Short mmCIF file of C-alpha atoms and ligand atoms in Angstrom, two decimals:
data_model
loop_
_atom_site.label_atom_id
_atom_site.label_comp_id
_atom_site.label_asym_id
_atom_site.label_seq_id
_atom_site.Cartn_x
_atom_site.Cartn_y
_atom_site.Cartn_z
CA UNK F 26 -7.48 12.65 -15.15
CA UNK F 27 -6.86 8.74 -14.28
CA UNK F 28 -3.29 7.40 -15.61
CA UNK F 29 -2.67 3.83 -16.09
CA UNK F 30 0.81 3.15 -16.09
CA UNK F 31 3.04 -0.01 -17.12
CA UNK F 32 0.36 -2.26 -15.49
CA UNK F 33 0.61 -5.96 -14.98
CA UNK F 34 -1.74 -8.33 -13.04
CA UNK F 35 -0.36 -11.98 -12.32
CA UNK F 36 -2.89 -14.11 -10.25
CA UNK F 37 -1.52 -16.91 -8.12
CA UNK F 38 1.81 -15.35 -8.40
CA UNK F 39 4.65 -17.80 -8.75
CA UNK F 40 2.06 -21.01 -8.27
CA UNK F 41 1.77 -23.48 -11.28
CA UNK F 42 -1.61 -21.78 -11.62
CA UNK F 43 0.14 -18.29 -12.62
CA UNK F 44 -1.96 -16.59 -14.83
CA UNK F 45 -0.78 -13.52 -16.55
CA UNK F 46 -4.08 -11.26 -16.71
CA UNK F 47 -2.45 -7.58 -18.02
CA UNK F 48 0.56 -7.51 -19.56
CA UNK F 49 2.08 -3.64 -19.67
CA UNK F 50 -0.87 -1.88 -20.19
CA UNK F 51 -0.80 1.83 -20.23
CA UNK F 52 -3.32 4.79 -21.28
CA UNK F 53 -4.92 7.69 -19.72
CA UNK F 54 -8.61 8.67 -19.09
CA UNK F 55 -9.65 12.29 -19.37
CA UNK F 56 -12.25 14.17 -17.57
CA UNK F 57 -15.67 13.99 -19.15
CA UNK F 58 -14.20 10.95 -21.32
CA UNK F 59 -16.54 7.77 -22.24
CA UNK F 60 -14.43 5.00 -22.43
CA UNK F 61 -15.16 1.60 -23.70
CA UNK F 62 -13.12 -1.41 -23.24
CA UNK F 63 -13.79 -4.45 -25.37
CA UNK F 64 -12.19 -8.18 -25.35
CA UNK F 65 -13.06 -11.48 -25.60
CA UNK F 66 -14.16 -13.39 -22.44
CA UNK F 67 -10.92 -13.71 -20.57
CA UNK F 68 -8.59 -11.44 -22.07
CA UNK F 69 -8.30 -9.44 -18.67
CA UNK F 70 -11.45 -6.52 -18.66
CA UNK F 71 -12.71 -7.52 -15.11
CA UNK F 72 -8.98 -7.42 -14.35
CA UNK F 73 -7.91 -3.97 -15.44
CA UNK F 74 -11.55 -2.24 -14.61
CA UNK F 75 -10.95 -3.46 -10.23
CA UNK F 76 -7.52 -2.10 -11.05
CA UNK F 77 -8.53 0.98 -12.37
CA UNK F 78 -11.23 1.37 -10.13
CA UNK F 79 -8.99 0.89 -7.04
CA UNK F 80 -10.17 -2.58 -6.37
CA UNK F 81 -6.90 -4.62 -7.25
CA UNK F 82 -3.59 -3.72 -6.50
CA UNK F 83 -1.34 -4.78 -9.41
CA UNK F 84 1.75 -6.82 -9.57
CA UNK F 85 3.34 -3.85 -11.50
CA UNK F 86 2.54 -0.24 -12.46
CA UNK F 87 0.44 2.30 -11.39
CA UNK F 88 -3.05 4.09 -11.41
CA UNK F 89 -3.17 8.05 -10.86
CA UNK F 90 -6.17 10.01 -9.93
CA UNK F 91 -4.94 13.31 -10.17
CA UNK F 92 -1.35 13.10 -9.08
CA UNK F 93 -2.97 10.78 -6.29
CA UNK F 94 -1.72 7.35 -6.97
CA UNK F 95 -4.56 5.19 -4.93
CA UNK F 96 -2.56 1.91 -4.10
CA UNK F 97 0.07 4.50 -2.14
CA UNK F 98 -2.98 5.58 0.36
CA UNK F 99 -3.43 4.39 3.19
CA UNK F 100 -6.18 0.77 2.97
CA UNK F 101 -8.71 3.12 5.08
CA UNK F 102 -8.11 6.28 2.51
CA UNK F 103 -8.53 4.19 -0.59
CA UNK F 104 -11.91 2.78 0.13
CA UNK F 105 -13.07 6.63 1.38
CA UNK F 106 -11.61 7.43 -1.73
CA UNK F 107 -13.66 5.24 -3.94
CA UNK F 108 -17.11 5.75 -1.55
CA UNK F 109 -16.35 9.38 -2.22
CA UNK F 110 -15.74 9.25 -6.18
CA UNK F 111 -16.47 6.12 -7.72
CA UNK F 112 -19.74 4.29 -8.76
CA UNK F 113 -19.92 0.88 -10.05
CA UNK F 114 -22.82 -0.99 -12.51
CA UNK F 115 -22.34 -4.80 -12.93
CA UNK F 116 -23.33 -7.18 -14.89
CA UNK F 117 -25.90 -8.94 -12.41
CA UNK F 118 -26.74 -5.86 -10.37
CA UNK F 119 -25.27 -6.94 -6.85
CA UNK F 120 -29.43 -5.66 -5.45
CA UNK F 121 -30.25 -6.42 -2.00
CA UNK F 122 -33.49 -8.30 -3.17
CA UNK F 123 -35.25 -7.89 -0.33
CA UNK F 124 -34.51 -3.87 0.33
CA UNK F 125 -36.89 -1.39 -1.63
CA UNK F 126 -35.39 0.45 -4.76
CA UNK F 127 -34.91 3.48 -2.56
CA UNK F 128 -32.97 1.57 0.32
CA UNK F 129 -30.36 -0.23 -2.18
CA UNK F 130 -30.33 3.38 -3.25
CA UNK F 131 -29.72 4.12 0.04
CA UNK F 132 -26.74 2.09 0.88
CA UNK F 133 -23.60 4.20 -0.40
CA UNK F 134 -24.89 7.18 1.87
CA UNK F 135 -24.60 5.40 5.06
CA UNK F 136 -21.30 5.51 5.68
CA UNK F 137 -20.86 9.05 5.60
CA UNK F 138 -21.93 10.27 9.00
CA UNK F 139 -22.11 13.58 7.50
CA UNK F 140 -25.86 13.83 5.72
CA UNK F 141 -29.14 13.99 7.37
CA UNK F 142 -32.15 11.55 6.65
CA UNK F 143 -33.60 14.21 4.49
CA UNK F 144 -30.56 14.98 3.10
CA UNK F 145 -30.69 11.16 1.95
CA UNK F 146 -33.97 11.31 1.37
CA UNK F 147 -33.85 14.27 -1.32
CA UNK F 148 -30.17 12.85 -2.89
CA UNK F 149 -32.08 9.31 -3.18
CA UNK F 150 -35.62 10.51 -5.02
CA UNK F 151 -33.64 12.45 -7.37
CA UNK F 152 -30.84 9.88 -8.47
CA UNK F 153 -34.24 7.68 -8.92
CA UNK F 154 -35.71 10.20 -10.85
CA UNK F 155 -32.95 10.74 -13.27
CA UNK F 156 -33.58 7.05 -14.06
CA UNK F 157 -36.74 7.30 -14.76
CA UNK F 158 -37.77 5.07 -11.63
CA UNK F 159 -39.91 7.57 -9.13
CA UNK F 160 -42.86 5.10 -9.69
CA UNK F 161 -40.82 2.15 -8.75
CA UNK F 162 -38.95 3.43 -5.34
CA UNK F 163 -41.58 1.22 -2.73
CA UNK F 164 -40.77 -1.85 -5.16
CA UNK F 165 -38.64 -4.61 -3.52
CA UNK F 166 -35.33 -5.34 -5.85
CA UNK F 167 -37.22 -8.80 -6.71
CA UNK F 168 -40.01 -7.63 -7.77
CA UNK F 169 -38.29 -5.38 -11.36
CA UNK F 170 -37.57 -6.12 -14.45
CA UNK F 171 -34.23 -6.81 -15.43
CA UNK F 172 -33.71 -3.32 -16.99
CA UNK F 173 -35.53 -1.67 -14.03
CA UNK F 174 -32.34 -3.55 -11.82
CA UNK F 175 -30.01 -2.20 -13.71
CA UNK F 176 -31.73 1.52 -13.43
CA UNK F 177 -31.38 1.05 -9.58
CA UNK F 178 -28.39 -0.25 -9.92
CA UNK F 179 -26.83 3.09 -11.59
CA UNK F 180 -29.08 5.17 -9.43
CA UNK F 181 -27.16 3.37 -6.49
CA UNK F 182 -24.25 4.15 -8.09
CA UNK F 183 -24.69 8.29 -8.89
CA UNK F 184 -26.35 9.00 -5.67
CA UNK F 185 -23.02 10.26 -4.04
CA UNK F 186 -21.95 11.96 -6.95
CA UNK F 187 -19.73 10.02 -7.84
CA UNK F 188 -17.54 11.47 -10.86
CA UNK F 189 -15.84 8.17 -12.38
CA UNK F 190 -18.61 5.80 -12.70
CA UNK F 191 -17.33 1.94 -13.71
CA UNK F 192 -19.53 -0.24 -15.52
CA UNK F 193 -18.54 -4.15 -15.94
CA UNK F 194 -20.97 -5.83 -19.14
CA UNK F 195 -23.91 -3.73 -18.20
CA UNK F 196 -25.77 -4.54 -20.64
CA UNK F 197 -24.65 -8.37 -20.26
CA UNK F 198 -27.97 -9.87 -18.87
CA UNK F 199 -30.23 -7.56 -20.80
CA UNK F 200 -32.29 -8.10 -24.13
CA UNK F 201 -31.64 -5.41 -26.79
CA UNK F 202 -34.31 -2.86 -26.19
CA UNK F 203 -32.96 -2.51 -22.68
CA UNK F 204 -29.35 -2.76 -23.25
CA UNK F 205 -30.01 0.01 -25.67
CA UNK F 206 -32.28 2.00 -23.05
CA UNK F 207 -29.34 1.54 -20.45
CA UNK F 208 -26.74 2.31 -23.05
CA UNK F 209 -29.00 5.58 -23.59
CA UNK F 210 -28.81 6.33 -19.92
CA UNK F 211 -24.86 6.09 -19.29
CA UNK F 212 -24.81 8.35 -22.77
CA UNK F 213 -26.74 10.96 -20.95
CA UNK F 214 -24.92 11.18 -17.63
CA UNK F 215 -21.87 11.19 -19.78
CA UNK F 216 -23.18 14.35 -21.40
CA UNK F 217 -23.75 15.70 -17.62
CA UNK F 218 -20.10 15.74 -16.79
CA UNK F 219 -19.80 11.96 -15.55
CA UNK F 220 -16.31 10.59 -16.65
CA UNK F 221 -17.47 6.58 -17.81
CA UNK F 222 -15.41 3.28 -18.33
CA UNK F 223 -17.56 1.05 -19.57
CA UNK F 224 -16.84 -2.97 -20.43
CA UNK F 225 -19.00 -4.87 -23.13
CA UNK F 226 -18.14 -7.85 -25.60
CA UNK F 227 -20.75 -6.12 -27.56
CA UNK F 228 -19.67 -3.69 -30.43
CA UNK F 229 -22.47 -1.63 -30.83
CA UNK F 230 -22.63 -0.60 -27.29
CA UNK F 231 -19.21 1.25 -28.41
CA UNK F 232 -20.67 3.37 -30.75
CA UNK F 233 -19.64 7.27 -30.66
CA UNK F 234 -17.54 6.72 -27.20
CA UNK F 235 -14.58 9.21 -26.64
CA UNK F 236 -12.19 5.74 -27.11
CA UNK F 237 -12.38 2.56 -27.75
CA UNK F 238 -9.79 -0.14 -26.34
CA UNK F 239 -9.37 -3.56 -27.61
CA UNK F 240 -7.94 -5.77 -25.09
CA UNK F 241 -6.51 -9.21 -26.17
CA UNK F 242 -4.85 -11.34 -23.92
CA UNK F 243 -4.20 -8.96 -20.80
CA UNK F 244 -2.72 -6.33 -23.86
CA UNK F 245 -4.21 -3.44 -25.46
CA UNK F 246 -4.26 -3.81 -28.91
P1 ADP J 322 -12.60 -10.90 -18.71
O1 ADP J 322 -13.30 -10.00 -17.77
O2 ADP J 322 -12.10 -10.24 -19.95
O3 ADP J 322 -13.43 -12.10 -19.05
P2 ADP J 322 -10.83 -11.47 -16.45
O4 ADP J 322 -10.12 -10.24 -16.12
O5 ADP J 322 -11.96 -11.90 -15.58
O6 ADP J 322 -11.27 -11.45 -17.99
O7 ADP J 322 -9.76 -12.67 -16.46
C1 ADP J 322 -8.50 -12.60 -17.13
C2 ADP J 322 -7.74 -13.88 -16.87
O8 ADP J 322 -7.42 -13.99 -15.48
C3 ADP J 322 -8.53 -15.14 -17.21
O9 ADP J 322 -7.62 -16.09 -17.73
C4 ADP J 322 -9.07 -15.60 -15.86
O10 ADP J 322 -9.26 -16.99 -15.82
C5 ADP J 322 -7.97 -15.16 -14.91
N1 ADP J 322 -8.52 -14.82 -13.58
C6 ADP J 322 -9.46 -13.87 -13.31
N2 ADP J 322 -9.69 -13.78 -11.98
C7 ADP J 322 -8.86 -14.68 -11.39
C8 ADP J 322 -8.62 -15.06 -10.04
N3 ADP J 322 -9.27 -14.47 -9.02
N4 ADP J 322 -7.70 -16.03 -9.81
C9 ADP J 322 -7.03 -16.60 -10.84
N5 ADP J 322 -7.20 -16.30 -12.13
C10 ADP J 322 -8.12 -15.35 -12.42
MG1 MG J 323 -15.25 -9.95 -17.01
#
């Protein structure tokens, strides 16, 4: 379980360019939950998903995985922590263009020491297979669709079983039939026990989600 507590973001704290991002915001995720956030551009989603997701420190509050609160670790033990249990799909992929599907697959297992090649090797073809992209793995990141990107892109982000998996506008860049197709997808490994925050500005990517938060001006409605 993830709890958000009392959170505020301020950016440029105390300069004329203060901007208040969250304002209080509190709620909990549950194991196995699909969340969706939803707000207008600038009403703080970017915001509270890198705080949620262990990429932002706060001005205020807290975020608990588990009785672990993640901005109390140690810098070093938070970014294990995420490498160990978080995934994240965004909006315009973040692909090494030139690497192969399977090497920007690849990346998240290199820093742990611990796993073979094989052992990458096997972990890699399947998170590409429960894509649907075995028949693109040789492919350089250029050379796909923009659907087939995003595919990697949550391949990349399963393939160290990750358990939280954080998606920013996935669907963003994507015309419908693939926004529905990757929509589809993070329904699925939802189903297989993945816990999923996802961000859209699009309603009907929040259909039948486990909750739905409206975020207006750094506040949930
Ligand atoms: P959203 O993702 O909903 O579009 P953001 O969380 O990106 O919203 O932004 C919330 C508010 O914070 C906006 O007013 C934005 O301009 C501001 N903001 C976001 N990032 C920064 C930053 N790095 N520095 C200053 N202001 C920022
Ligand atoms: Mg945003």
């Amino acid at each position: 379980m993830i709890k958000i507590e009392r959170v505020s973001h301020k950016y440029n704290l105390g300069l004329s360019n203060e901007v208040k991002a969250l304002n209080n915001v509190s709620f909990s995720i549950n194991d196995g939950d699909f969340i969706g956030i939803i707000g207008h551009s600038g009403s703080g989603k970017t915001t509270l998903l890198n705080v949620i997701s262990g990429l932002l420190k706060p001005s205020e509050g807290s975020v608990t995985y588990d009785d672990k609160e993640i901005y109390h670790l140690a810098m070093n033990h938070t970014s294990q922590f995420r490498n160990r249990n978080i995934g994240f799909i965004f909006q315009d992929y973040y692909l090494e263009p030139k690497f192969t599907a399977f090497e920007n697959v690849s990346i998240p297992l290199m820093p742990q020491k611990e796993w073979s090649l094989k052992e990458i090797e096997s972990k890699v073809n399947e998170a590409l297979d429960l894509v649907g992209l075995a028949h693109r793995k040789h492919h350089k990141a250029y050379q796909l669709s923009g659907g087939e990107k995003q595919r990697v892109a949550i391949a990349r982000a399963i393939v160290t079983d990750a358990k939280v998996l954080f998606a920013d506008e996935p669907t963003g860049n994507l015309d419908s039939k693939n926004s529905h197709e990757i929509m589809n997808l993070l329904r699925n490994l939802n189903k297989q026990g993945k816990t999923i925050v996802l961000i859209t500005h699009k309603n009907e990517d929040t259909i039948g989600l486990s909750k739905v938060l409206f975020l207006k001006d750094g506040t949930v409605q």
